[in-house]
């Protein structure tokens, strides 16, 4: 998979050299190139931003450098990914979708964002996906690209050692994962649940399914709202797990309160 990333802070992408993403690059599964947007400027100050039409605070990224960058980087296979708080929320399904592509170009915006015409023009030549990490605003798209790359790269065949660990985790099944434990069996007065040490694989699997459903009901009732896929091996949302009680979970979740 070929990845091009365009940013005015290319050093922000240095972590892509590390860990399993770095290894995927050295083994040829992934080819990542990072470009400085200012390479496609021609004025003496290498300007990438200007004031917004219509007024308002902040600056907007000028279209010309982005146009030249995409002219140079686009291939017939390319898909453009633009991190944006106005994008589609990133999900495991979208990560799978991106992992099936052969060439991704990431455009990292800064300031108040990129001139809309860059995305509109690019969309006439290639698929364009605006992707959000959640309902908050960052200084720019660089860290979002690191997150998206991590979610995508681990799905590429050959990047992870154990293919089973891919399907048995939170969000692949559509529900949160059961809690995990390792040795020692007792630590600071806290014991590993006896059933996990019983060797009874049927009862262990049933316990994990029940834990997965009760945790999901308590912490992420939104994941159960549409009913469970048959593959999660579970009961329908209405009969499985705990009710989504207000304050019942560790975190406050929108929609977890009492219905009005
Ligand atoms: C902020 C350009 N939802 C995550 C996310 C992604 C991108 C940005 N903010 C949040 C962003 C300013 C300029 C992109």
CSV table of C-alpha atoms and ligand atoms in Angstrom, one decimal:
chain,number,residue,atom,x,y,z
A,1,UNK,CA,0.0,0.0,0.0
A,2,UNK,CA,1.3,3.4,-1.0
A,3,UNK,CA,0.7,6.4,1.3
A,4,UNK,CA,1.5,10.0,0.6
A,5,UNK,CA,1.0,12.6,3.4
A,6,UNK,CA,1.1,16.4,2.7
A,7,UNK,CA,1.6,18.7,5.7
A,8,UNK,CA,3.2,22.0,6.6
A,9,UNK,CA,4.7,20.2,9.7
A,10,UNK,CA,6.1,17.0,8.1
A,11,UNK,CA,8.2,16.4,11.3
A,12,UNK,CA,4.8,15.7,13.1
A,13,UNK,CA,4.7,12.4,11.1
A,14,UNK,CA,8.0,11.1,12.3
A,15,UNK,CA,6.3,8.4,14.6
A,16,UNK,CA,5.4,6.5,11.4
A,17,UNK,CA,9.0,5.3,11.4
A,18,UNK,CA,8.5,3.5,14.7
A,19,UNK,CA,7.1,0.2,15.9
A,20,UNK,CA,4.9,-2.0,13.7
A,21,UNK,CA,4.2,0.8,11.1
A,22,UNK,CA,8.0,1.4,10.7
A,23,UNK,CA,8.5,-2.4,10.4
A,24,UNK,CA,5.7,-2.6,7.7
A,25,UNK,CA,7.7,0.0,5.8
A,26,UNK,CA,11.0,-1.8,6.0
A,27,UNK,CA,9.4,-5.1,4.9
A,28,UNK,CA,7.8,-3.5,1.9
A,29,UNK,CA,4.1,-3.9,3.0
A,30,UNK,CA,3.7,-0.1,3.3
A,31,UNK,CA,5.5,2.7,1.4
A,32,UNK,CA,5.0,6.0,3.3
A,33,UNK,CA,6.2,9.4,1.8
A,34,UNK,CA,5.8,12.7,3.7
A,35,UNK,CA,5.8,16.0,1.8
A,36,UNK,CA,6.0,19.6,2.9
A,37,UNK,CA,3.2,21.6,1.3
A,38,UNK,CA,5.5,24.6,1.0
A,39,UNK,CA,7.4,22.7,-1.7
A,40,UNK,CA,4.4,23.7,-4.0
A,41,UNK,CA,4.6,27.4,-3.1
A,42,UNK,CA,6.5,29.9,-5.3
A,43,UNK,CA,6.4,33.2,-3.5
A,44,UNK,CA,9.4,34.3,-1.4
A,45,UNK,CA,7.5,33.8,1.9
A,46,UNK,CA,6.2,30.3,0.8
A,47,UNK,CA,2.7,31.4,1.9
A,48,UNK,CA,0.1,28.6,2.5
A,49,UNK,CA,-2.7,30.6,4.1
A,50,UNK,CA,-4.8,33.8,3.6
A,51,UNK,CA,-7.8,35.5,5.2
A,52,UNK,CA,-11.3,34.0,4.9
A,53,UNK,CA,-13.8,35.3,2.3
A,54,UNK,CA,-16.9,36.5,4.2
A,55,UNK,CA,-14.8,37.5,7.2
A,56,UNK,CA,-14.3,35.8,10.5
A,57,UNK,CA,-11.3,34.9,12.7
A,58,UNK,CA,-8.3,32.8,11.6
A,59,UNK,CA,-6.8,31.9,8.3
A,60,UNK,CA,-7.7,29.4,5.5
A,61,UNK,CA,-5.3,27.3,3.5
A,62,UNK,CA,-4.9,28.7,0.0
A,63,UNK,CA,-5.9,26.4,-2.9
A,64,UNK,CA,-2.9,26.8,-5.2
A,65,UNK,CA,-0.3,24.8,-3.4
A,66,UNK,CA,-2.8,22.0,-2.6
A,67,UNK,CA,-3.8,21.9,-6.3
A,68,UNK,CA,-0.2,21.5,-7.4
A,69,UNK,CA,0.6,18.9,-4.7
A,70,UNK,CA,-2.4,16.8,-5.7
A,71,UNK,CA,-1.6,17.2,-9.5
A,72,UNK,CA,1.8,15.7,-8.8
A,73,UNK,CA,0.8,13.0,-6.3
A,74,UNK,CA,-2.4,11.7,-7.8
A,75,UNK,CA,-2.4,8.3,-9.6
A,76,UNK,CA,-5.3,6.5,-11.2
A,77,UNK,CA,-5.7,4.4,-8.0
A,78,UNK,CA,-5.5,7.3,-5.5
A,79,UNK,CA,-8.0,8.1,-2.9
A,80,UNK,CA,-7.8,11.4,-0.9
A,81,UNK,CA,-8.3,11.4,2.8
A,82,UNK,CA,-8.8,14.7,4.7
A,83,UNK,CA,-9.0,14.7,8.5
A,84,UNK,CA,-11.6,17.2,9.5
A,85,UNK,CA,-13.9,17.7,12.5
A,86,UNK,CA,-16.7,18.0,9.8
A,87,UNK,CA,-15.9,14.5,8.4
A,88,UNK,CA,-17.5,11.1,8.8
A,89,UNK,CA,-16.6,9.6,12.2
A,90,UNK,CA,-13.8,7.1,11.9
A,91,UNK,CA,-14.9,3.5,12.6
A,92,UNK,CA,-13.5,0.0,12.3
A,93,UNK,CA,-15.6,-0.4,9.1
A,94,UNK,CA,-13.9,2.7,7.6
A,95,UNK,CA,-10.5,1.4,8.6
A,96,UNK,CA,-11.2,-1.9,6.7
A,97,UNK,CA,-12.4,0.1,3.8
A,98,UNK,CA,-9.2,2.2,3.6
A,99,UNK,CA,-7.0,-0.9,4.2
A,100,UNK,CA,-8.4,-2.3,0.9
A,101,UNK,CA,-7.0,0.7,-1.1
A,102,UNK,CA,-3.7,0.6,-3.0
A,103,UNK,CA,-2.9,4.4,-2.8
A,104,UNK,CA,-4.0,6.8,-0.1
A,105,UNK,CA,-3.1,10.6,-0.1
A,106,UNK,CA,-3.6,12.3,3.2
A,107,UNK,CA,-4.0,16.1,3.2
A,108,UNK,CA,-3.3,17.7,6.6
A,109,UNK,CA,-5.1,21.0,7.1
A,110,UNK,CA,-4.1,23.6,9.7
A,111,UNK,CA,-5.7,27.0,10.7
A,112,UNK,CA,-9.4,27.0,10.0
A,113,UNK,CA,-9.1,24.4,7.2
A,114,UNK,CA,-8.5,24.1,3.5
A,115,UNK,CA,-10.3,26.1,0.8
A,116,UNK,CA,-13.3,24.0,-0.1
A,117,UNK,CA,-12.5,24.2,-3.8
A,118,UNK,CA,-9.5,21.9,-3.2
A,119,UNK,CA,-11.8,19.1,-2.1
A,120,UNK,CA,-14.4,19.8,-4.7
A,121,UNK,CA,-11.8,19.8,-7.5
A,122,UNK,CA,-10.1,16.7,-6.2
A,123,UNK,CA,-13.5,14.9,-6.0
A,124,UNK,CA,-13.9,15.3,-9.8
A,125,UNK,CA,-10.7,13.2,-10.2
A,126,UNK,CA,-10.6,10.7,-7.3
A,127,UNK,CA,-12.7,9.5,-4.3
A,128,UNK,CA,-12.4,12.0,-1.4
A,129,UNK,CA,-13.1,11.0,2.2
A,130,UNK,CA,-13.3,13.6,5.0
A,131,UNK,CA,-12.8,11.7,8.2
A,132,UNK,CA,-13.3,12.9,11.9
A,133,UNK,CA,-11.8,11.3,15.0
A,134,UNK,CA,-14.6,12.6,17.2
A,135,UNK,CA,-16.3,15.8,18.2
A,136,UNK,CA,-13.4,17.9,19.2
A,137,UNK,CA,-11.0,20.2,17.3
A,138,UNK,CA,-7.2,19.7,16.9
A,139,UNK,CA,-4.6,22.3,15.7
A,140,UNK,CA,-4.4,20.3,12.4
A,141,UNK,CA,-4.9,17.0,10.7
A,142,UNK,CA,-1.4,15.5,11.4
A,143,UNK,CA,-2.2,13.6,14.6
A,144,UNK,CA,-5.5,12.4,13.1
A,145,UNK,CA,-3.4,10.9,10.2
A,146,UNK,CA,-1.3,9.0,12.8
A,147,UNK,CA,-4.4,7.6,14.3
A,148,UNK,CA,-6.0,6.6,11.0
A,149,UNK,CA,-2.7,5.1,9.8
A,150,UNK,CA,-2.4,3.0,12.9
A,151,UNK,CA,-6.0,1.8,12.6
A,152,UNK,CA,-5.4,0.9,8.9
A,153,UNK,CA,-1.9,-0.5,8.9
A,154,UNK,CA,-2.6,-3.2,11.5
A,155,UNK,CA,-5.3,-4.5,9.1
A,156,UNK,CA,-2.9,-5.1,6.2
A,157,UNK,CA,-2.1,-8.8,5.6
A,158,UNK,CA,1.3,-9.5,7.2
A,159,UNK,CA,1.6,-6.5,9.5
A,160,UNK,CA,0.2,-8.3,12.6
A,161,UNK,CA,1.6,-11.7,13.7
A,162,UNK,CA,-1.6,-13.2,14.9
A,163,UNK,CA,-4.6,-12.9,12.6
A,164,UNK,CA,-6.9,-14.2,15.4
A,165,UNK,CA,-6.1,-11.2,17.6
A,166,UNK,CA,-7.7,-9.1,14.9
A,167,UNK,CA,-11.2,-10.6,15.1
A,168,UNK,CA,-11.5,-11.1,18.8
A,169,UNK,CA,-11.2,-7.5,19.9
A,170,UNK,CA,-13.4,-4.5,20.7
A,171,UNK,CA,-15.2,-3.1,17.7
A,172,UNK,CA,-14.4,-6.0,15.3
A,173,UNK,CA,-17.4,-7.9,16.8
A,174,UNK,CA,-19.5,-4.8,17.2
A,175,UNK,CA,-19.3,-4.9,21.0
A,176,UNK,CA,-16.6,-4.1,23.6
A,177,UNK,CA,-14.2,-6.9,24.6
A,178,UNK,CA,-14.4,-8.7,27.9
A,179,UNK,CA,-11.7,-7.8,30.5
A,180,UNK,CA,-8.4,-9.6,30.1
A,181,UNK,CA,-6.0,-11.0,32.8
A,182,UNK,CA,-2.5,-12.5,33.0
A,183,UNK,CA,-0.3,-13.9,35.7
A,184,UNK,CA,0.0,-13.7,38.7
A,185,UNK,CA,-3.4,-15.2,39.7
A,186,UNK,CA,-3.5,-12.9,42.8
A,187,UNK,CA,-2.1,-9.4,42.8
A,188,UNK,CA,-2.5,-6.8,45.5
A,189,UNK,CA,-5.5,-8.7,46.9
A,190,UNK,CA,-7.2,-8.9,43.6
A,191,UNK,CA,-7.9,-12.3,42.1
A,192,UNK,CA,-8.3,-13.4,38.5
A,193,UNK,CA,-11.9,-14.6,38.0
A,194,UNK,CA,-11.9,-18.3,38.9
A,195,UNK,CA,-13.7,-19.3,35.7
A,196,UNK,CA,-10.8,-18.1,33.5
A,197,UNK,CA,-8.5,-20.6,35.4
A,198,UNK,CA,-11.0,-23.4,35.2
A,199,UNK,CA,-9.9,-24.8,31.8
A,200,UNK,CA,-13.6,-25.1,30.8
A,201,UNK,CA,-13.4,-23.4,27.4
A,202,UNK,CA,-17.2,-23.5,26.8
A,203,UNK,CA,-17.9,-21.8,30.1
A,204,UNK,CA,-15.1,-19.3,29.5
A,205,UNK,CA,-16.5,-18.3,26.1
A,206,UNK,CA,-20.0,-17.9,27.6
A,207,UNK,CA,-18.6,-15.7,30.4
A,208,UNK,CA,-16.7,-13.6,28.0
A,209,UNK,CA,-19.8,-13.1,25.8
A,210,UNK,CA,-21.8,-12.1,28.9
A,211,UNK,CA,-19.0,-9.7,30.1
A,212,UNK,CA,-18.8,-8.2,26.6
A,213,UNK,CA,-22.5,-7.5,26.5
A,214,UNK,CA,-22.9,-6.1,30.0
A,215,UNK,CA,-19.8,-3.8,29.6
A,216,UNK,CA,-21.2,-2.6,26.2
A,217,UNK,CA,-24.6,-2.0,27.7
A,218,UNK,CA,-23.1,0.0,30.6
A,219,UNK,CA,-20.5,2.0,28.7
A,220,UNK,CA,-21.6,2.2,25.1
A,221,UNK,CA,-25.3,1.6,24.8
A,222,UNK,CA,-25.1,3.3,21.4
A,223,UNK,CA,-23.4,0.2,20.0
A,224,UNK,CA,-26.3,-2.0,21.0
A,225,UNK,CA,-29.1,0.4,19.9
A,226,UNK,CA,-29.4,-1.0,16.4
A,227,UNK,CA,-29.4,-4.7,17.6
A,228,UNK,CA,-26.3,-7.0,17.5
A,229,UNK,CA,-24.9,-8.8,14.5
A,230,UNK,CA,-25.4,-12.6,14.7
A,231,UNK,CA,-21.5,-12.9,14.6
A,232,UNK,CA,-21.2,-11.4,18.1
A,233,UNK,CA,-22.8,-14.6,19.4
A,234,UNK,CA,-25.1,-12.7,21.6
A,235,UNK,CA,-28.6,-12.0,22.6
A,236,UNK,CA,-30.6,-9.2,21.0
A,237,UNK,CA,-30.0,-5.8,22.8
A,238,UNK,CA,-33.3,-6.0,24.6
A,239,UNK,CA,-32.6,-9.3,26.4
A,240,UNK,CA,-28.8,-9.1,26.8
A,241,UNK,CA,-26.7,-7.6,29.5
A,242,UNK,CA,-27.5,-4.8,31.9
A,243,UNK,CA,-29.8,-1.9,31.2
A,244,UNK,CA,-28.2,1.3,30.2
A,245,UNK,CA,-28.7,2.9,33.6
A,246,UNK,CA,-27.7,6.6,34.1
A,247,UNK,CA,-24.3,6.8,35.7
A,248,UNK,CA,-24.0,3.1,35.7
A,249,UNK,CA,-20.9,3.1,33.6
A,250,UNK,CA,-17.4,4.4,34.2
A,251,UNK,CA,-17.9,7.1,31.7
A,252,UNK,CA,-20.8,9.4,30.9
A,253,UNK,CA,-22.2,8.5,27.5
A,254,UNK,CA,-24.6,10.6,25.5
A,255,UNK,CA,-28.0,8.9,25.3
A,256,UNK,CA,-27.3,6.8,28.5
A,257,UNK,CA,-29.6,8.9,30.6
A,258,UNK,CA,-33.2,8.4,31.4
A,259,UNK,CA,-35.5,8.9,28.4
A,260,UNK,CA,-37.3,12.2,28.5
B,1,LIG,C1,-8.4,21.1,12.9
B,1,LIG,C2,-7.5,21.1,10.3
B,1,LIG,N1,-11.9,15.1,14.5
B,1,LIG,C3,-10.5,15.2,14.6
B,1,LIG,C4,-10.0,16.4,13.9
B,1,LIG,C5,-9.4,16.3,12.7
B,1,LIG,C6,-8.9,17.4,12.1
B,1,LIG,C7,-8.9,18.6,12.7
B,1,LIG,N2,-9.5,18.7,14.0
B,1,LIG,C8,-10.0,17.6,14.5
B,1,LIG,C9,-8.4,19.9,12.2
B,1,LIG,C10,-8.0,22.3,12.4
B,1,LIG,C11,-7.5,22.3,11.0
B,1,LIG,C12,-8.0,19.9,10.8
